């Protein structure tokens, strides 16, 4: 695996069409006062993006599933791959929001299904839900949006100011971030 900073980056100016495929995960969890628990039942990722000033980005939001990444198996990964492949055919970049525990597995499954996409495909998420103070959700989403304009076609994880290519990235459970495998 190579760190994406070693690859050629090319700034894409003008209107950029971005598909956001939402699968759930910590980034999208909301508080349910009836059960006093956090669940995936609202479109928090859309809320993050629409709160930003992004005049030269056009979004398509694909509300694919509302799952914790530990609930995502081979069937769901295949569904994610199909959705991302379809979105990549009509957009300039695709961002996939995903839970962190199996994000790298889903990204690698996509790499196996689609050798090299025609656009950048960027997986991101959060360690702390957007609705919790101190969340990394906005930071990671903003970084993914910047990378959508800069990166060459390929599959990446952007997280905590890092851009890692897939396959070959993994969750670092000790430091609660992502790193090279």
JSON list of C-alpha atoms in Angstrom, two decimals:
[
{"chain": "A", "resi": 1, "resn": "UNK", "atom": "CA", "xyz": [0.00, 0.00, 0.00]},
{"chain": "A", "resi": 2, "resn": "UNK", "atom": "CA", "xyz": [1.15, 3.50, -0.68]},
{"chain": "A", "resi": 3, "resn": "UNK", "atom": "CA", "xyz": [0.24, 6.59, 1.26]},
{"chain": "A", "resi": 4, "resn": "UNK", "atom": "CA", "xyz": [-1.87, 8.78, -1.02]},
{"chain": "A", "resi": 5, "resn": "UNK", "atom": "CA", "xyz": [0.47, 11.73, -0.44]},
{"chain": "A", "resi": 6, "resn": "UNK", "atom": "CA", "xyz": [2.91, 9.94, -2.76]},
{"chain": "A", "resi": 7, "resn": "UNK", "atom": "CA", "xyz": [0.39, 9.81, -5.62]},
{"chain": "A", "resi": 8, "resn": "UNK", "atom": "CA", "xyz": [-0.26, 12.58, -8.10]},
{"chain": "A", "resi": 9, "resn": "UNK", "atom": "CA", "xyz": [-3.02, 14.92, -7.04]},
{"chain": "A", "resi": 10, "resn": "UNK", "atom": "CA", "xyz": [-4.89, 17.08, -9.48]},
{"chain": "A", "resi": 11, "resn": "UNK", "atom": "CA", "xyz": [-7.17, 19.94, -8.45]},
{"chain": "A", "resi": 12, "resn": "UNK", "atom": "CA", "xyz": [-10.54, 19.76, -10.20]},
{"chain": "A", "resi": 13, "resn": "UNK", "atom": "CA", "xyz": [-11.98, 23.27, -10.52]},
{"chain": "A", "resi": 14, "resn": "UNK", "atom": "CA", "xyz": [-15.58, 24.27, -11.18]},
{"chain": "A", "resi": 15, "resn": "UNK", "atom": "CA", "xyz": [-18.74, 22.43, -10.29]},
{"chain": "A", "resi": 16, "resn": "UNK", "atom": "CA", "xyz": [-18.08, 19.00, -8.79]},
{"chain": "A", "resi": 17, "resn": "UNK", "atom": "CA", "xyz": [-20.85, 16.40, -8.61]},
{"chain": "A", "resi": 18, "resn": "UNK", "atom": "CA", "xyz": [-20.46, 14.30, -5.47]},
{"chain": "A", "resi": 19, "resn": "UNK", "atom": "CA", "xyz": [-22.50, 11.26, -4.49]},
{"chain": "A", "resi": 20, "resn": "UNK", "atom": "CA", "xyz": [-22.65, 10.56, -0.77]},
{"chain": "A", "resi": 21, "resn": "UNK", "atom": "CA", "xyz": [-23.49, 6.94, 0.00]},
{"chain": "A", "resi": 22, "resn": "UNK", "atom": "CA", "xyz": [-24.64, 6.70, 3.61]},
{"chain": "A", "resi": 23, "resn": "UNK", "atom": "CA", "xyz": [-24.41, 3.32, 5.33]},
{"chain": "A", "resi": 24, "resn": "UNK", "atom": "CA", "xyz": [-24.80, 4.29, 9.00]},
{"chain": "A", "resi": 25, "resn": "UNK", "atom": "CA", "xyz": [-21.99, 3.94, 11.51]},
{"chain": "A", "resi": 26, "resn": "UNK", "atom": "CA", "xyz": [-21.02, 6.14, 14.42]},
{"chain": "A", "resi": 27, "resn": "UNK", "atom": "CA", "xyz": [-20.91, 9.30, 12.27]},
{"chain": "A", "resi": 28, "resn": "UNK", "atom": "CA", "xyz": [-24.70, 9.03, 11.78]},
{"chain": "A", "resi": 29, "resn": "UNK", "atom": "CA", "xyz": [-25.83, 8.01, 15.25]},
{"chain": "A", "resi": 30, "resn": "UNK", "atom": "CA", "xyz": [-28.50, 10.07, 17.01]},
{"chain": "A", "resi": 31, "resn": "UNK", "atom": "CA", "xyz": [-29.80, 9.96, 20.54]},
{"chain": "A", "resi": 32, "resn": "UNK", "atom": "CA", "xyz": [-33.14, 8.25, 21.08]},
{"chain": "A", "resi": 33, "resn": "UNK", "atom": "CA", "xyz": [-34.60, 9.61, 24.34]},
{"chain": "A", "resi": 34, "resn": "UNK", "atom": "CA", "xyz": [-37.14, 6.76, 24.53]},
{"chain": "A", "resi": 35, "resn": "UNK", "atom": "CA", "xyz": [-34.43, 4.14, 24.91]},
{"chain": "A", "resi": 36, "resn": "UNK", "atom": "CA", "xyz": [-31.63, 6.44, 26.15]},
{"chain": "A", "resi": 37, "resn": "UNK", "atom": "CA", "xyz": [-29.33, 5.00, 23.44]},
{"chain": "A", "resi": 38, "resn": "UNK", "atom": "CA", "xyz": [-27.59, 6.08, 20.25]},
{"chain": "A", "resi": 39, "resn": "UNK", "atom": "CA", "xyz": [-28.99, 4.65, 16.99]},
{"chain": "A", "resi": 40, "resn": "UNK", "atom": "CA", "xyz": [-28.78, 5.18, 13.24]},
{"chain": "A", "resi": 41, "resn": "UNK", "atom": "CA", "xyz": [-32.19, 6.60, 12.42]},
{"chain": "A", "resi": 42, "resn": "UNK", "atom": "CA", "xyz": [-31.55, 10.13, 11.11]},
{"chain": "A", "resi": 43, "resn": "UNK", "atom": "CA", "xyz": [-29.59, 11.56, 8.18]},
{"chain": "A", "resi": 44, "resn": "UNK", "atom": "CA", "xyz": [-26.85, 13.24, 10.22]},
{"chain": "A", "resi": 45, "resn": "UNK", "atom": "CA", "xyz": [-24.33, 13.12, 7.35]},
{"chain": "A", "resi": 46, "resn": "UNK", "atom": "CA", "xyz": [-26.67, 15.18, 5.18]},
{"chain": "A", "resi": 47, "resn": "UNK", "atom": "CA", "xyz": [-27.05, 17.61, 8.09]},
{"chain": "A", "resi": 48, "resn": "UNK", "atom": "CA", "xyz": [-23.25, 17.98, 8.37]},
{"chain": "A", "resi": 49, "resn": "UNK", "atom": "CA", "xyz": [-22.83, 18.68, 4.66]},
{"chain": "A", "resi": 50, "resn": "UNK", "atom": "CA", "xyz": [-25.76, 21.09, 4.32]},
{"chain": "A", "resi": 51, "resn": "UNK", "atom": "CA", "xyz": [-24.38, 23.12, 7.25]},
{"chain": "A", "resi": 52, "resn": "UNK", "atom": "CA", "xyz": [-21.21, 23.90, 5.25]},
{"chain": "A", "resi": 53, "resn": "UNK", "atom": "CA", "xyz": [-20.62, 26.60, 2.63]},
{"chain": "A", "resi": 54, "resn": "UNK", "atom": "CA", "xyz": [-20.08, 24.55, -0.55]},
{"chain": "A", "resi": 55, "resn": "UNK", "atom": "CA", "xyz": [-21.27, 26.65, -3.51]},
{"chain": "A", "resi": 56, "resn": "UNK", "atom": "CA", "xyz": [-19.37, 24.67, -6.16]},
{"chain": "A", "resi": 57, "resn": "UNK", "atom": "CA", "xyz": [-20.45, 21.19, -5.05]},
{"chain": "A", "resi": 58, "resn": "UNK", "atom": "CA", "xyz": [-23.63, 19.44, -6.16]},
{"chain": "A", "resi": 59, "resn": "UNK", "atom": "CA", "xyz": [-24.71, 16.51, -4.00]},
{"chain": "A", "resi": 60, "resn": "UNK", "atom": "CA", "xyz": [-26.70, 13.36, -4.47]},
{"chain": "A", "resi": 61, "resn": "UNK", "atom": "CA", "xyz": [-27.43, 11.68, -1.14]},
{"chain": "A", "resi": 62, "resn": "UNK", "atom": "CA", "xyz": [-27.95, 7.92, -1.25]},
{"chain": "A", "resi": 63, "resn": "UNK", "atom": "CA", "xyz": [-29.48, 6.67, 2.00]},
{"chain": "A", "resi": 64, "resn": "UNK", "atom": "CA", "xyz": [-28.42, 3.06, 1.53]},
{"chain": "A", "resi": 65, "resn": "UNK", "atom": "CA", "xyz": [-28.65, 1.57, 5.02]},
{"chain": "A", "resi": 66, "resn": "UNK", "atom": "CA", "xyz": [-28.61, 2.49, 8.70]},
{"chain": "A", "resi": 67, "resn": "UNK", "atom": "CA", "xyz": [-26.24, -0.08, 10.18]},
{"chain": "A", "resi": 68, "resn": "UNK", "atom": "CA", "xyz": [-23.48, -0.25, 12.70]},
{"chain": "A", "resi": 69, "resn": "UNK", "atom": "CA", "xyz": [-20.47, -1.50, 10.79]},
{"chain": "A", "resi": 70, "resn": "UNK", "atom": "CA", "xyz": [-20.34, -4.64, 12.94]},
{"chain": "A", "resi": 71, "resn": "UNK", "atom": "CA", "xyz": [-23.71, -5.53, 11.35]},
{"chain": "A", "resi": 72, "resn": "UNK", "atom": "CA", "xyz": [-22.36, -5.20, 7.81]},
{"chain": "A", "resi": 73, "resn": "UNK", "atom": "CA", "xyz": [-21.62, -8.55, 6.18]},
{"chain": "A", "resi": 74, "resn": "UNK", "atom": "CA", "xyz": [-20.79, -9.79, 2.70]},
{"chain": "A", "resi": 75, "resn": "UNK", "atom": "CA", "xyz": [-24.31, -9.14, 1.36]},
{"chain": "A", "resi": 76, "resn": "UNK", "atom": "CA", "xyz": [-24.29, -5.54, 2.58]},
{"chain": "A", "resi": 77, "resn": "UNK", "atom": "CA", "xyz": [-20.75, -5.02, 1.22]},
{"chain": "A", "resi": 78, "resn": "UNK", "atom": "CA", "xyz": [-21.94, -6.22, -2.18]},
{"chain": "A", "resi": 79, "resn": "UNK", "atom": "CA", "xyz": [-24.86, -3.77, -1.94]},
{"chain": "A", "resi": 80, "resn": "UNK", "atom": "CA", "xyz": [-22.43, -0.95, -1.06]},
{"chain": "A", "resi": 81, "resn": "UNK", "atom": "CA", "xyz": [-20.19, -1.89, -4.02]},
{"chain": "A", "resi": 82, "resn": "UNK", "atom": "CA", "xyz": [-23.14, -1.86, -6.45]},
{"chain": "A", "resi": 83, "resn": "UNK", "atom": "CA", "xyz": [-24.35, 1.50, -5.14]},
{"chain": "A", "resi": 84, "resn": "UNK", "atom": "CA", "xyz": [-20.89, 3.08, -5.31]},
{"chain": "A", "resi": 85, "resn": "UNK", "atom": "CA", "xyz": [-20.28, 1.70, -8.81]},
{"chain": "A", "resi": 86, "resn": "UNK", "atom": "CA", "xyz": [-23.59, 3.16, -10.00]},
{"chain": "A", "resi": 87, "resn": "UNK", "atom": "CA", "xyz": [-22.87, 6.53, -8.40]},
{"chain": "A", "resi": 88, "resn": "UNK", "atom": "CA", "xyz": [-19.35, 6.63, -9.84]},
{"chain": "A", "resi": 89, "resn": "UNK", "atom": "CA", "xyz": [-20.80, 6.34, -13.35]},
{"chain": "A", "resi": 90, "resn": "UNK", "atom": "CA", "xyz": [-22.61, 9.68, -13.06]},
{"chain": "A", "resi": 91, "resn": "UNK", "atom": "CA", "xyz": [-20.60, 11.69, -10.51]},
{"chain": "A", "resi": 92, "resn": "UNK", "atom": "CA", "xyz": [-17.13, 13.22, -10.22]},
{"chain": "A", "resi": 93, "resn": "UNK", "atom": "CA", "xyz": [-16.46, 11.62, -6.82]},
{"chain": "A", "resi": 94, "resn": "UNK", "atom": "CA", "xyz": [-18.16, 9.29, -4.35]},
{"chain": "A", "resi": 95, "resn": "UNK", "atom": "CA", "xyz": [-17.95, 9.56, -0.57]},
{"chain": "A", "resi": 96, "resn": "UNK", "atom": "CA", "xyz": [-19.05, 6.58, 1.50]},
{"chain": "A", "resi": 97, "resn": "UNK", "atom": "CA", "xyz": [-19.86, 7.20, 5.15]},
{"chain": "A", "resi": 98, "resn": "UNK", "atom": "CA", "xyz": [-19.34, 4.01, 7.09]},
{"chain": "A", "resi": 99, "resn": "UNK", "atom": "CA", "xyz": [-18.77, 2.71, 10.60]},
{"chain": "A", "resi": 100, "resn": "UNK", "atom": "CA", "xyz": [-15.12, 2.40, 11.52]},
{"chain": "A", "resi": 101, "resn": "UNK", "atom": "CA", "xyz": [-14.98, -1.22, 12.69]},
{"chain": "A", "resi": 102, "resn": "UNK", "atom": "CA", "xyz": [-15.44, -2.70, 9.21]},
{"chain": "A", "resi": 103, "resn": "UNK", "atom": "CA", "xyz": [-14.80, 0.33, 6.97]},
{"chain": "A", "resi": 104, "resn": "UNK", "atom": "CA", "xyz": [-11.50, -1.05, 5.64]},
{"chain": "A", "resi": 105, "resn": "UNK", "atom": "CA", "xyz": [-13.17, -4.42, 4.91]},
{"chain": "A", "resi": 106, "resn": "UNK", "atom": "CA", "xyz": [-15.92, -2.74, 2.89]},
{"chain": "A", "resi": 107, "resn": "UNK", "atom": "CA", "xyz": [-13.37, -0.61, 1.04]},
{"chain": "A", "resi": 108, "resn": "UNK", "atom": "CA", "xyz": [-11.29, -3.65, 0.21]},
{"chain": "A", "resi": 109, "resn": "UNK", "atom": "CA", "xyz": [-14.40, -5.55, -0.93]},
{"chain": "A", "resi": 110, "resn": "UNK", "atom": "CA", "xyz": [-15.14, -2.66, -3.29]},
{"chain": "A", "resi": 111, "resn": "UNK", "atom": "CA", "xyz": [-11.53, -2.81, -4.59]},
{"chain": "A", "resi": 112, "resn": "UNK", "atom": "CA", "xyz": [-12.01, -6.51, -5.29]},
{"chain": "A", "resi": 113, "resn": "UNK", "atom": "CA", "xyz": [-15.27, -5.90, -7.15]},
{"chain": "A", "resi": 114, "resn": "UNK", "atom": "CA", "xyz": [-14.15, -2.83, -9.11]},
{"chain": "A", "resi": 115, "resn": "UNK", "atom": "CA", "xyz": [-10.43, -2.81, -9.85]},
{"chain": "A", "resi": 116, "resn": "UNK", "atom": "CA", "xyz": [-10.00, 0.94, -10.44]},
{"chain": "A", "resi": 117, "resn": "UNK", "atom": "CA", "xyz": [-13.03, 3.23, -10.33]},
{"chain": "A", "resi": 118, "resn": "UNK", "atom": "CA", "xyz": [-13.21, 6.09, -12.83]},
{"chain": "A", "resi": 119, "resn": "UNK", "atom": "CA", "xyz": [-13.46, 8.64, -9.97]},
{"chain": "A", "resi": 120, "resn": "UNK", "atom": "CA", "xyz": [-12.11, 8.95, -6.42]},
{"chain": "A", "resi": 121, "resn": "UNK", "atom": "CA", "xyz": [-14.09, 6.79, -3.98]},
{"chain": "A", "resi": 122, "resn": "UNK", "atom": "CA", "xyz": [-13.52, 7.98, -0.43]},
{"chain": "A", "resi": 123, "resn": "UNK", "atom": "CA", "xyz": [-14.57, 6.14, 2.72]},
{"chain": "A", "resi": 124, "resn": "UNK", "atom": "CA", "xyz": [-14.86, 8.13, 5.94]},
{"chain": "A", "resi": 125, "resn": "UNK", "atom": "CA", "xyz": [-16.72, 8.12, 9.23]},
{"chain": "A", "resi": 126, "resn": "UNK", "atom": "CA", "xyz": [-16.21, 9.12, 12.85]},
{"chain": "A", "resi": 127, "resn": "UNK", "atom": "CA", "xyz": [-15.05, 7.70, 16.15]},
{"chain": "A", "resi": 128, "resn": "UNK", "atom": "CA", "xyz": [-17.52, 9.93, 18.04]},
{"chain": "A", "resi": 129, "resn": "UNK", "atom": "CA", "xyz": [-21.11, 10.57, 16.82]},
{"chain": "A", "resi": 130, "resn": "UNK", "atom": "CA", "xyz": [-21.79, 13.97, 15.23]},
{"chain": "A", "resi": 131, "resn": "UNK", "atom": "CA", "xyz": [-24.36, 14.71, 17.93]},
{"chain": "A", "resi": 132, "resn": "UNK", "atom": "CA", "xyz": [-21.74, 14.43, 20.72]},
{"chain": "A", "resi": 133, "resn": "UNK", "atom": "CA", "xyz": [-19.55, 17.40, 21.63]},
{"chain": "A", "resi": 134, "resn": "UNK", "atom": "CA", "xyz": [-15.97, 16.86, 20.47]},
{"chain": "A", "resi": 135, "resn": "UNK", "atom": "CA", "xyz": [-17.00, 14.67, 17.54]},
{"chain": "A", "resi": 136, "resn": "UNK", "atom": "CA", "xyz": [-14.57, 14.16, 14.68]},
{"chain": "A", "resi": 137, "resn": "UNK", "atom": "CA", "xyz": [-17.46, 13.79, 12.21]},
{"chain": "A", "resi": 138, "resn": "UNK", "atom": "CA", "xyz": [-17.32, 17.29, 10.69]},
{"chain": "A", "resi": 139, "resn": "UNK", "atom": "CA", "xyz": [-13.53, 17.23, 10.39]},
{"chain": "A", "resi": 140, "resn": "UNK", "atom": "CA", "xyz": [-13.52, 13.89, 8.60]},
{"chain": "A", "resi": 141, "resn": "UNK", "atom": "CA", "xyz": [-16.36, 14.90, 6.29]},
{"chain": "A", "resi": 142, "resn": "UNK", "atom": "CA", "xyz": [-14.69, 18.20, 5.36]},
{"chain": "A", "resi": 143, "resn": "UNK", "atom": "CA", "xyz": [-11.42, 16.39, 4.66]},
{"chain": "A", "resi": 144, "resn": "UNK", "atom": "CA", "xyz": [-13.25, 13.87, 2.46]},
{"chain": "A", "resi": 145, "resn": "UNK", "atom": "CA", "xyz": [-14.88, 16.72, 0.52]},
{"chain": "A", "resi": 146, "resn": "UNK", "atom": "CA", "xyz": [-11.51, 18.39, -0.10]},
{"chain": "A", "resi": 147, "resn": "UNK", "atom": "CA", "xyz": [-10.04, 15.05, -1.18]},
{"chain": "A", "resi": 148, "resn": "UNK", "atom": "CA", "xyz": [-12.93, 14.55, -3.62]},
{"chain": "A", "resi": 149, "resn": "UNK", "atom": "CA", "xyz": [-11.59, 17.54, -5.53]},
{"chain": "A", "resi": 150, "resn": "UNK", "atom": "CA", "xyz": [-7.90, 16.60, -5.27]},
{"chain": "A", "resi": 151, "resn": "UNK", "atom": "CA", "xyz": [-7.48, 12.84, -5.56]},
{"chain": "A", "resi": 152, "resn": "UNK", "atom": "CA", "xyz": [-7.03, 10.79, -8.69]},
{"chain": "A", "resi": 153, "resn": "UNK", "atom": "CA", "xyz": [-9.40, 7.87, -9.36]},
{"chain": "A", "resi": 154, "resn": "UNK", "atom": "CA", "xyz": [-8.88, 5.18, -6.75]},
{"chain": "A", "resi": 155, "resn": "UNK", "atom": "CA", "xyz": [-10.22, 4.00, -3.40]},
{"chain": "A", "resi": 156, "resn": "UNK", "atom": "CA", "xyz": [-9.22, 5.79, -0.21]},
{"chain": "A", "resi": 157, "resn": "UNK", "atom": "CA", "xyz": [-9.94, 6.23, 3.48]},
{"chain": "A", "resi": 158, "resn": "UNK", "atom": "CA", "xyz": [-9.72, 9.81, 4.73]},
{"chain": "A", "resi": 159, "resn": "UNK", "atom": "CA", "xyz": [-9.63, 10.12, 8.48]},
{"chain": "A", "resi": 160, "resn": "UNK", "atom": "CA", "xyz": [-7.99, 12.45, 11.01]},
{"chain": "A", "resi": 161, "resn": "UNK", "atom": "CA", "xyz": [-5.94, 14.39, 8.45]},
{"chain": "A", "resi": 162, "resn": "UNK", "atom": "CA", "xyz": [-4.75, 11.20, 6.74]},
{"chain": "A", "resi": 163, "resn": "UNK", "atom": "CA", "xyz": [-5.40, 9.92, 3.24]},
{"chain": "A", "resi": 164, "resn": "UNK", "atom": "CA", "xyz": [-4.77, 6.19, 2.91]},
{"chain": "A", "resi": 165, "resn": "UNK", "atom": "CA", "xyz": [-5.16, 4.10, -0.20]},
{"chain": "A", "resi": 166, "resn": "UNK", "atom": "CA", "xyz": [-7.08, 0.85, -0.26]},
{"chain": "A", "resi": 167, "resn": "UNK", "atom": "CA", "xyz": [-6.44, -1.97, -0.09]},
{"chain": "A", "resi": 168, "resn": "UNK", "atom": "CA", "xyz": [-3.99, -1.74, 2.77]},
{"chain": "A", "resi": 169, "resn": "UNK", "atom": "CA", "xyz": [-5.45, 0.56, 5.43]},
{"chain": "A", "resi": 170, "resn": "UNK", "atom": "CA", "xyz": [-6.70, -0.61, 8.81]},
{"chain": "A", "resi": 171, "resn": "UNK", "atom": "CA", "xyz": [-8.32, 0.72, 11.94]},
{"chain": "A", "resi": 172, "resn": "UNK", "atom": "CA", "xyz": [-5.82, 1.42, 14.71]},
{"chain": "A", "resi": 173, "resn": "UNK", "atom": "CA", "xyz": [-7.84, 0.45, 17.77]},
{"chain": "A", "resi": 174, "resn": "UNK", "atom": "CA", "xyz": [-5.18, 1.69, 20.20]},
{"chain": "A", "resi": 175, "resn": "UNK", "atom": "CA", "xyz": [-5.12, 5.23, 18.80]},
{"chain": "A", "resi": 176, "resn": "UNK", "atom": "CA", "xyz": [-8.71, 5.34, 17.47]},
{"chain": "A", "resi": 177, "resn": "UNK", "atom": "CA", "xyz": [-7.80, 6.32, 13.94]},
{"chain": "A", "resi": 178, "resn": "UNK", "atom": "CA", "xyz": [-6.75, 4.68, 10.65]},
{"chain": "A", "resi": 179, "resn": "UNK", "atom": "CA", "xyz": [-3.25, 3.80, 9.52]},
{"chain": "A", "resi": 180, "resn": "UNK", "atom": "CA", "xyz": [-1.40, 1.80, 6.90]},
{"chain": "A", "resi": 181, "resn": "UNK", "atom": "CA", "xyz": [-1.74, -1.96, 7.38]}
]
